[in-house]
């Protein structure tokens, strides 16, 4: 009843092409941003910030990255973990070479290295598709994982072969390292994620996004309207890897505080892929939903029994978590293969016509 | 919409010439030594029984297949090997026998995708979607809206094309080809699977495109009534060979054509 576009006329094409053409959506996103930037830092505890909200943001960005490649361009990739790692190690090397440079700039710049590596491993994508491409990116994943262990230069010849995040500042405030407060780290992560999400939404709605989707839906016809497949796929790989790289750098610098090669294993790749599939292929909003679902479910399962006063051994809880999460994923995919984003859309549609059925 | 007047080729001159083209896949000879031409501004039909090599011929023209022999001259330039996107850049647009739309995209986005070649702004402006990129987007949107008006598909512009009925999908596909402002439009069975009313609509669109914008059209079609009514000249293929070429009336009276379609007593 209150959520309806009736009476909201568009008189220009640019207004028609806005991200949120409906007024209520614009108010909604404004309220969400206000909550995220102002209310949350003031009310939520540091523990929740660094163990719930920052991880969700970081993984949402990685999921957006993979979604640009898999959901929008139709290229399946299992190398996400590796590309995230490239971003993290690049950021570590950059901040070693330029300790005085603003760390936020370095985090954003480290994505460029990841983009280059991503484009390199995207080269086979013209010749191979589908599962075969997935296997090729799997090779990238294993090769990069190997590099993170075997190339000591990457972790500055540390004996522990891990990287320890140094204290770095931006605008005179400690952003990384042990002195950085959770609130600062949260705000930096949030700002980067909001900025990059905005860029991603611009890209997918413009010429480049249409080229990606054209290649995904019908590559022969795409070629016939003048789209160069190779170039389009490489751009998709590069931009997707950029997002993953920035997510990886943020993961280590603003969340973990230290990393070893294991942080970027194949498990990470699959985790992000699950988020994309459950959230919804080809939906930026879905990437957030996916991250919230996959990361939020274990937390829910951990806290729910406590709320009911049940005492279960920690080990049992962990096993239960795996089983329930797995089962829910399967059930979910059977019921709604298009992901949470589709459910969201259906809900919105219902809301628009409420109280009538259609 | 722009009439392609900047071409040096005047109406009636040869726009595309196919000379002695042969194409085979392994031992199968799909096209054998075929020559014909398409004049600027005409509607040229390519007909023939199933498996005659019509679609292969279109695929040769827009660069999907490279013929083993023969040459193709388009806009006065004889081409060597070329890729489909080069053909697109040269001004050849195409629709498919089985609709080849981008199913996950809206009708509007499909037609906008047809403008890809005309859009120039790079990654930086695209990422910001601001200033020049937005201006360009709106400019092309305006052009695309004209096509949408022309094809009477305003009501479905924000519908995913995968959900549209077949006849409308064909229309959107024609719109996408028109968005490229082609000099030569190749239509592969534009009326396959349509009912009478849809066929009449589509014929109207084809004639309008040809007359108002002066677009040269080459079409493959099985409905003889449509072919005879629409086209200026017809080329008939059978088993990869050209068996007739001329005006609809000439072709209709040609004994080889009658034999090919009706069969001959052995």
XYZ file of C-alpha atoms in Angstrom:
624
model
C 0.000 0.000 0.000
C 2.783 2.357 0.909
C 5.268 0.788 -1.451
C 4.066 1.696 -4.890
C 5.334 3.678 -7.827
C 1.868 4.952 -8.726
C 1.983 8.654 -9.421
C 5.759 8.732 -9.753
C 6.220 9.776 -13.355
C 9.538 9.843 -15.148
C 10.045 12.661 -17.572
C 13.668 12.049 -18.504
C 15.500 8.934 -19.586
C 18.168 9.500 -16.965
C 15.533 9.498 -14.226
C 14.114 6.299 -15.696
C 17.544 4.674 -15.584
C 18.275 5.557 -11.950
C 19.322 2.755 -9.583
C 16.310 3.305 -7.369
C 13.503 4.596 -9.555
C 10.936 4.260 -6.770
C 10.889 6.964 -4.106
C 10.373 4.524 -1.260
C 13.527 2.652 -2.304
C 15.502 5.881 -2.249
C 14.312 6.633 1.257
C 15.085 3.055 2.236
C 18.662 3.085 1.010
C 19.227 6.448 2.673
C 18.001 5.078 5.992
C 20.167 1.970 5.628
C 23.260 4.045 4.883
C 22.475 6.327 7.803
C 22.136 3.319 10.090
C 25.328 1.744 8.802
C 27.472 4.870 8.966
C 26.138 6.598 12.073
C 23.967 4.434 14.292
C 25.848 1.129 14.083
C 29.297 2.522 15.046
C 27.743 4.285 18.025
C 25.686 1.394 19.378
C 27.191 -1.937 18.321
C 29.990 -3.458 20.393
C 33.522 -3.760 19.003
C 33.319 -7.542 19.152
C 30.258 -7.679 16.913
C 31.795 -5.143 14.549
C 34.964 -7.139 14.015
C 33.505 -10.628 14.113
C 30.198 -10.127 12.293
C 29.864 -6.917 10.342
C 33.380 -6.567 8.951
C 33.453 -10.196 7.725
C 30.067 -9.757 6.073
C 31.228 -6.602 4.288
C 34.499 -8.176 3.158
C 32.823 -11.294 1.822
C 30.029 -9.300 0.234
C 32.656 -7.432 -1.787
C 34.342 -10.675 -2.818
C 30.928 -12.064 -3.759
C 30.213 -8.993 -5.878
C 33.531 -9.571 -7.597
C 32.718 -13.186 -8.391
C 29.155 -12.251 -9.326
C 30.425 -9.839 -11.985
C 32.306 -12.742 -13.521
C 29.968 -15.676 -12.937
C 26.576 -14.034 -12.624
C 26.935 -11.298 -15.198
C 29.429 -12.689 -17.697
C 28.633 -16.360 -17.228
C 32.216 -17.477 -16.594
C 32.556 -19.917 -13.720
C 35.611 -19.286 -11.577
C 37.067 -21.238 -8.688
C 40.074 -18.972 -8.304
C 38.465 -16.366 -6.068
C 40.536 -17.306 -3.025
C 43.725 -16.994 -5.027
C 42.758 -13.608 -6.435
C 41.874 -12.396 -2.953
C 45.295 -13.558 -1.843
C 47.011 -11.632 -4.622
C 45.314 -8.479 -3.334
C 46.378 -9.174 0.239
C 50.002 -9.967 -0.584
C 50.199 -7.054 -3.016
C 48.958 -4.731 -0.303
C 51.525 -6.157 2.116
C 54.361 -5.621 -0.344
C 53.125 -2.144 -1.240
C 52.967 -1.042 2.357
C 56.459 -2.467 2.893
C 57.810 -0.371 0.044
C 55.743 2.743 0.785
C 55.097 2.749 4.542
C 54.041 6.386 4.557
C 51.382 6.211 1.919
C 47.754 6.289 3.048
C 46.806 2.640 3.626
C 43.355 3.079 2.078
C 45.001 4.134 -1.171
C 47.237 1.080 -1.006
C 44.307 -1.262 -0.393
C 42.543 0.148 -3.439
C 45.749 -0.038 -5.471
C 46.465 -3.638 -4.503
C 43.352 -4.651 -6.406
C 45.125 -3.594 -9.600
C 47.696 -6.368 -9.173
C 44.934 -8.840 -8.607
C 43.202 -7.506 -11.749
C 46.339 -8.102 -13.802
C 46.750 -11.659 -12.486
C 43.034 -12.295 -13.008
C 43.206 -11.131 -16.612
C 46.240 -13.372 -17.130
C 44.385 -16.439 -15.885
C 41.345 -15.338 -17.853
C 43.250 -15.815 -21.102
C 42.026 -19.406 -21.643
C 38.423 -18.224 -21.379
C 38.037 -17.578 -25.091
C 38.723 -21.182 -25.933
C 37.063 -22.989 -23.063
C 33.765 -22.581 -21.305
C 31.776 -23.918 -18.399
C 33.319 -26.680 -16.337
C 36.525 -26.669 -18.324
C 37.075 -23.006 -17.550
C 36.305 -23.741 -13.904
C 39.103 -26.307 -13.962
C 41.459 -23.775 -15.542
C 40.698 -21.277 -12.788
C 41.156 -24.071 -10.276
C 44.686 -24.369 -11.623
C 45.092 -20.643 -10.980
C 43.906 -21.175 -7.418
C 46.421 -23.927 -6.754
C 49.254 -22.096 -8.483
C 48.625 -18.931 -6.480
C 48.306 -20.892 -3.224
C 51.625 -22.494 -4.039
C 53.173 -19.060 -4.632
C 51.962 -17.794 -1.264
C 53.890 -20.614 0.422
C 56.922 -21.002 -1.800
C 57.822 -17.413 -2.682
C 59.286 -16.053 0.565
C 59.660 -12.607 -0.973
C 55.888 -12.244 -0.730
C 55.911 -12.481 3.068
C 59.196 -10.601 3.498
C 61.142 -13.795 4.382
C 59.296 -14.151 7.705
C 60.317 -17.288 9.577
C 56.693 -18.134 10.224
C 55.905 -17.696 6.525
C 52.926 -15.578 7.593
C 52.293 -11.898 7.113
C 51.817 -9.744 10.143
C 49.900 -6.553 9.407
C 51.929 -3.510 10.437
C 50.410 -0.421 12.009
C 49.442 2.017 9.300
C 47.533 5.239 9.337
C 45.238 7.174 7.073
C 44.478 10.834 7.706
C 46.347 10.614 11.020
C 44.203 7.771 12.386
C 45.370 4.215 13.022
C 43.568 2.075 10.491
C 45.450 -1.221 10.630
C 47.439 -3.082 13.226
C 46.709 -3.679 16.899
C 46.078 -0.021 17.698
C 43.212 0.427 15.281
C 39.801 0.450 16.922
C 37.063 -1.778 15.521
C 34.975 1.291 14.753
C 37.694 2.802 12.548
C 38.236 -0.473 10.738
C 34.496 -0.943 10.299
C 34.036 2.519 8.853
C 36.934 2.073 6.416
C 35.600 -1.305 5.262
C 32.094 0.070 4.922
C 33.222 3.095 2.912
C 35.264 0.999 0.488
C 32.443 -1.523 0.077
C 29.845 1.192 -0.537
C 32.103 2.950 -3.059
C 32.905 -0.228 -4.978
C 29.308 -1.441 -4.915
C 28.259 1.858 -6.427
C 30.890 1.453 -9.153
C 29.775 -2.121 -9.811
C 26.167 -1.043 -10.149
C 27.212 1.677 -12.598
C 29.171 -0.812 -14.651
C 26.454 -3.418 -14.893
C 23.828 -0.903 -15.939
C 25.931 0.657 -18.670
C 27.482 -0.435 -21.925
C 30.009 -2.748 -20.284
C 27.356 -4.509 -18.222
C 25.248 -5.078 -21.315
C 28.287 -6.489 -23.104
C 28.899 -8.905 -20.235
C 25.299 -10.069 -20.104
C 25.178 -10.393 -23.880
C 28.205 -12.686 -23.763
C 26.599 -14.656 -20.945
C 23.251 -15.120 -22.647
C 24.221 -15.734 -26.271
C 27.836 -15.306 -27.265
C 27.212 -15.839 -30.987
C 24.673 -13.041 -31.179
C 26.922 -10.873 -29.024
C 29.702 -11.235 -31.539
C 27.320 -10.315 -34.335
C 26.378 -7.009 -32.797
C 30.038 -6.120 -32.714
C 31.117 -7.251 -29.246
C 34.635 -8.627 -29.116
C 34.265 -11.699 -26.941
C 37.882 -11.925 -25.899
C 38.138 -8.335 -24.798
C 34.823 -8.456 -22.946
C 35.741 -11.610 -21.060
C 39.165 -10.271 -20.116
C 37.637 -7.024 -18.820
C 35.239 -9.127 -16.764
C 38.106 -11.171 -15.342
C 40.142 -8.062 -14.574
C 37.350 -6.133 -12.873
C 36.086 -9.182 -11.008
C 39.588 -9.879 -9.732
C 39.997 -6.239 -8.759
C 36.998 -6.524 -6.461
C 38.241 -9.829 -5.057
C 41.723 -8.403 -4.572
C 40.466 -5.411 -2.624
C 38.311 -7.768 -0.554
C 41.369 -9.926 0.152
C 43.467 -6.945 1.176
C 40.705 -5.751 3.485
C 40.296 -9.219 4.913
C 43.913 -9.300 6.086
C 44.493 -5.647 6.910
C 41.174 -4.725 8.466
C 39.883 -8.014 9.798
C 42.389 -10.863 10.406
C 45.433 -8.760 11.232
C 47.689 -11.529 9.961
C 47.594 -14.137 7.257
C 49.209 -17.252 5.971
C 48.805 -19.029 2.692
C 45.984 -21.052 4.192
C 43.766 -17.978 4.443
C 43.395 -18.037 0.666
C 42.804 -21.708 0.055
C 40.225 -23.320 -2.190
C 37.817 -23.276 0.767
C 37.580 -19.514 0.421
C 36.814 -19.847 -3.300
C 33.967 -22.230 -2.607
C 32.638 -20.103 0.230
C 32.370 -17.079 -2.057
C 30.854 -19.208 -4.816
C 28.178 -20.461 -2.395
C 27.412 -16.881 -1.436
C 26.965 -15.918 -5.059
C 24.757 -18.887 -5.863
C 22.609 -18.581 -2.753
C 22.412 -14.813 -2.959
C 21.474 -14.894 -6.615
C 23.518 -15.005 -9.791
C 23.526 -11.673 -11.557
C 22.405 -9.581 -8.620
C 24.558 -7.182 -6.625
C 22.063 -7.074 -3.787
C 22.107 -10.867 -3.810
C 25.822 -10.811 -3.091
C 25.101 -9.059 0.194
C 22.276 -11.455 0.983
C 24.543 -14.403 0.231
C 27.300 -13.110 2.514
C 24.837 -12.431 5.295
C 23.253 -15.872 4.891
C 26.455 -17.907 4.788
C 28.195 -15.989 7.560
C 25.107 -15.307 9.629
C 23.734 -18.843 9.706
C 26.542 -20.333 11.876
C 26.256 -17.406 14.272
C 22.518 -17.938 14.529
C 22.955 -21.646 15.104
C 25.520 -20.931 17.813
C 23.405 -18.428 19.692
C 19.943 -19.972 19.314
C 20.392 -22.936 21.716
C 21.778 -20.563 24.320
C 18.708 -18.420 24.049
C 16.530 -21.434 24.831
C 18.733 -22.381 27.743
C 20.042 -25.518 26.068
C 23.594 -26.545 26.840
C 25.276 -28.395 24.049
C 28.966 -29.182 23.911
C 30.950 -26.846 21.674
C 32.075 -29.697 19.439
C 28.506 -30.860 18.913
C 27.457 -27.348 18.037
C 30.130 -27.192 15.398
C 29.081 -30.494 13.843
C 25.445 -29.442 13.925
C 26.389 -26.208 12.232
C 27.967 -27.995 9.308
C 25.047 -30.339 8.902
C 22.327 -27.723 9.195
C 24.105 -25.217 6.992
C 24.663 -27.855 4.340
C 21.087 -29.094 4.501
C 19.701 -25.573 4.354
C 21.795 -24.750 1.313
C 20.469 -27.790 -0.532
C 16.860 -27.166 0.507
C 17.213 -23.575 -0.459
C 18.613 -24.295 -3.904
C 15.805 -26.737 -4.598
C 13.107 -24.305 -3.526
C 14.544 -21.137 -5.000
C 17.335 -21.760 -7.505
C 17.545 -18.080 -8.345
C 18.630 -17.205 -4.878
C 17.705 -14.802 -2.163
C 17.649 -11.899 -4.596
C 14.686 -13.471 -6.385
C 12.865 -14.000 -3.089
C 13.464 -10.339 -2.342
C 11.991 -9.379 -5.699
C 8.951 -11.545 -5.186
C 8.472 -9.985 -1.778
C 8.714 -6.501 -3.243
C 6.220 -7.365 -5.945
C 3.794 -8.701 -3.337
C 4.247 -5.525 -1.351
C 3.519 -3.366 -4.388
C 0.166 -4.942 -5.118
C -0.829 -5.499 -1.511
C -3.607 -5.949 -0.384
C -4.582 -7.460 -3.724
C -3.095 -10.747 -4.917
C -2.019 -9.244 -8.250
C 16.785 7.423 -37.548
C 19.604 8.024 -39.921
C 19.232 6.905 -43.491
C 22.602 5.486 -44.488
C 23.180 8.240 -47.031
C 26.869 8.686 -46.289
C 27.645 5.605 -48.325
C 29.297 6.308 -51.616
C 27.204 3.606 -53.198
C 24.057 4.976 -54.808
C 20.765 3.121 -54.736
C 20.694 0.366 -57.315
C 24.464 -0.208 -57.318
C 25.933 -3.423 -56.043
C 26.327 -3.329 -52.271
C 27.513 -6.856 -51.770
C 28.847 -9.252 -54.358
C 29.425 -12.937 -53.766
C 31.665 -14.501 -56.407
C 32.254 -18.211 -56.892
C 32.007 -19.000 -53.213
C 32.390 -22.593 -52.108
C 32.178 -23.891 -48.587
C 32.499 -27.388 -47.300
C 32.596 -29.058 -43.929
C 34.847 -32.048 -44.309
C 33.253 -33.993 -47.141
C 29.924 -32.161 -47.027
C 29.741 -29.445 -49.628
C 27.355 -26.862 -48.202
C 27.847 -24.253 -50.904
C 29.194 -24.929 -54.364
C 30.451 -22.142 -56.547
C 27.726 -19.622 -55.904
C 27.743 -16.074 -57.253
C 25.117 -13.419 -56.782
C 24.896 -9.818 -55.764
C 22.780 -7.626 -53.546
C 22.026 -4.133 -54.781
C 21.705 -1.218 -52.490
C 18.162 -0.525 -51.371
C 16.604 -3.762 -52.539
C 14.977 -6.644 -50.709
C 16.759 -9.757 -51.812
C 15.308 -13.135 -50.944
C 17.312 -16.313 -50.693
C 15.078 -19.368 -50.958
C 15.439 -23.083 -51.400
C 14.416 -26.402 -49.879
C 15.769 -27.497 -46.502
C 19.501 -28.049 -46.501
C 20.035 -25.977 -49.619
C 22.744 -23.894 -47.951
C 20.793 -20.698 -47.292
C 21.814 -20.215 -43.709
C 25.372 -21.228 -44.533
C 25.331 -18.480 -47.144
C 24.326 -15.905 -44.521
C 26.981 -17.243 -42.190
C 29.560 -16.734 -44.907
C 28.355 -13.190 -45.507
C 28.687 -12.149 -41.911
C 31.938 -13.883 -41.267
C 30.996 -16.932 -39.197
C 32.378 -19.205 -41.861
C 35.332 -18.510 -44.064
C 34.701 -19.956 -47.512
C 37.393 -22.196 -49.017
C 37.014 -20.530 -52.401
C 35.619 -17.380 -53.873
C 35.494 -13.848 -52.701
C 33.048 -11.436 -51.177
C 32.992 -7.730 -51.937
C 31.089 -5.501 -49.543
C 30.818 -1.755 -50.121
C 33.450 -1.990 -52.839
C 35.995 -3.673 -50.588
C 36.967 -7.267 -51.223
C 37.404 -8.901 -47.916
C 39.909 -11.440 -46.812
C 39.219 -13.412 -43.663
C 37.087 -11.591 -41.180
C 35.444 -12.087 -37.857
C 31.721 -11.558 -37.162
C 32.385 -8.435 -35.110
C 34.254 -6.932 -38.078
C 31.182 -7.572 -40.196
C 29.112 -5.842 -37.545
C 31.471 -2.873 -37.545
C 31.226 -2.796 -41.338
C 27.463 -2.448 -41.169
C 26.034 -5.959 -41.481
C 23.316 -6.839 -38.971
C 21.553 -10.142 -38.633
C 18.652 -11.946 -37.041
C 18.530 -15.672 -36.476
C 16.288 -18.531 -37.476
C 15.925 -19.573 -33.849
C 15.666 -16.345 -31.929
C 19.093 -15.475 -30.500
C 18.193 -12.839 -27.967
C 19.936 -12.229 -24.679
C 17.279 -13.990 -22.638
C 18.177 -12.697 -19.209
C 18.037 -9.054 -20.290
C 15.051 -6.786 -20.787
C 13.826 -5.902 -24.265
C 15.214 -2.425 -23.758
C 18.652 -3.715 -22.763
C 18.663 -6.077 -25.724
C 18.111 -3.245 -28.145
C 20.520 -1.008 -26.234
C 23.109 -3.773 -26.626
C 22.697 -3.298 -30.363
C 24.098 0.201 -29.872
C 27.319 -1.119 -28.326
C 29.388 -0.277 -31.372
C 28.133 3.306 -31.423
C 29.058 3.920 -27.796
C 32.530 5.144 -27.129
C 32.972 6.087 -23.461
C 35.550 3.947 -21.709
C 35.765 2.111 -18.439
C 36.467 5.187 -16.324
C 33.331 7.091 -17.277
C 31.296 3.901 -17.305
C 32.343 3.225 -13.717
C 31.236 6.690 -12.639
C 28.152 6.734 -14.894
C 28.359 10.458 -14.821
C 28.906 13.322 -17.235
C 29.824 12.073 -20.713
C 28.842 8.468 -20.038
C 25.383 9.445 -18.823
C 24.938 11.850 -21.709
C 25.861 9.127 -24.155
C 23.568 6.642 -22.452
C 20.607 9.008 -22.675
C 21.375 9.901 -26.292
C 21.306 6.249 -27.322
C 18.300 5.564 -25.177
C 16.474 8.182 -27.195
C 17.449 6.441 -30.442
C 16.409 3.067 -29.046
C 13.061 4.477 -27.953
C 12.433 5.495 -31.552
C 12.965 1.900 -32.617
C 10.690 0.718 -29.804
C 7.999 3.085 -31.040
C 8.512 1.951 -34.610
C 8.053 -1.709 -33.678
C 5.189 -1.029 -31.250
C 6.817 -2.753 -28.308
C 6.573 0.035 -25.744
C 4.595 -2.091 -23.317
C 7.269 -4.770 -23.014
C 10.388 -2.635 -22.869
C 11.168 -3.586 -19.271
C 10.182 -7.234 -19.599
C 12.798 -9.964 -19.652
C 12.786 -11.253 -23.212
C 12.880 -14.875 -22.099
C 9.303 -14.444 -20.875
C 7.945 -12.914 -24.070
C 5.900 -14.802 -26.635
C 7.735 -15.897 -29.736
C 6.338 -13.280 -32.099
C 7.389 -10.451 -29.830
C 10.828 -11.981 -29.375
C 11.270 -11.912 -33.139
C 10.296 -8.262 -33.107
C 12.768 -7.423 -30.356
C 15.454 -9.216 -32.314
C 14.651 -7.127 -35.361
C 14.863 -4.071 -33.124
C 18.291 -5.083 -31.914
C 19.499 -5.453 -35.501
C 18.005 -2.072 -36.429
C 19.747 -0.429 -33.477
C 23.028 -1.098 -35.260
C 21.968 1.220 -38.104
C 23.021 -1.453 -40.577
C 23.721 -0.949 -44.263
C 22.812 -4.556 -44.902
C 20.267 -6.423 -42.820
C 20.259 -10.210 -42.986
C 17.020 -11.837 -41.845
C 17.068 -15.589 -41.370
C 13.455 -16.771 -41.568
C 11.912 -13.737 -39.893
C 8.463 -15.292 -40.077
C 9.142 -18.865 -39.071
C 6.538 -20.158 -36.651
C 4.328 -17.085 -36.818
C 0.609 -16.922 -37.323
C -0.932 -14.967 -40.178
C -1.388 -11.752 -38.253
C 2.152 -11.787 -36.921
C 3.415 -12.469 -40.436
C 1.527 -9.477 -41.759
C 2.955 -7.270 -39.024
C 6.459 -8.485 -39.676
C 6.098 -7.969 -43.443
C 4.977 -4.425 -42.760
C 8.037 -3.787 -40.589
C 10.365 -5.203 -43.201
C 8.867 -3.052 -45.934
C 8.970 0.018 -43.690
C 12.600 -0.528 -42.780
C 13.413 -0.907 -46.438
C 11.439 2.064 -47.679
C 11.823 4.619 -44.898
C 15.432 4.013 -43.936
C 16.616 2.656 -47.264
C 18.171 -0.352 -45.548
C 19.179 -3.128 -47.900
C 17.684 -6.427 -46.803
C 18.569 -10.010 -47.583
C 16.079 -12.500 -46.230
C 15.625 -16.212 -46.094
C 12.010 -17.292 -45.945
C 9.967 -20.385 -46.565
C 6.600 -18.718 -46.962
C 6.452 -18.265 -50.734
C 3.606 -15.775 -50.574
C 5.693 -13.511 -48.396
C 8.799 -13.933 -50.533
C 7.004 -13.167 -53.773
C 5.259 -10.117 -52.317
C 8.179 -8.574 -50.475
C 11.267 -9.170 -52.498
C 12.653 -7.331 -55.483
C 14.834 -10.199 -56.592
C 15.118 -13.820 -55.559
C 18.020 -16.239 -55.642
C 17.167 -19.934 -55.408
C 19.556 -22.502 -53.953
C 19.288 -26.270 -54.051
C 21.858 -28.722 -52.677
C 24.360 -25.881 -52.347
C 24.022 -24.797 -55.969
C 22.362 -21.743 -57.370
C 19.563 -22.848 -59.663
C 17.820 -19.569 -60.395
C 18.179 -15.841 -59.910
C 15.791 -13.090 -60.914
C 12.554 -11.297 -60.161
C 9.866 -13.243 -58.301
C 7.924 -13.784 -61.515
C 10.906 -15.130 -63.420
C 11.784 -17.459 -60.594
C 8.237 -18.723 -60.254
C 8.213 -19.838 -63.881
C 11.676 -21.409 -63.787
C 11.449 -25.158 -64.423
C 14.455 -26.008 -62.198
C 12.833 -24.225 -59.300
C 9.566 -26.051 -59.775
C 11.443 -29.351 -59.928
C 13.439 -28.548 -56.802
C 10.345 -27.750 -54.805
C 7.960 -30.351 -56.185
C 10.461 -33.042 -57.079
C 10.851 -34.707 -60.462
C 9.796 -38.127 -61.611
C 12.820 -40.390 -61.888
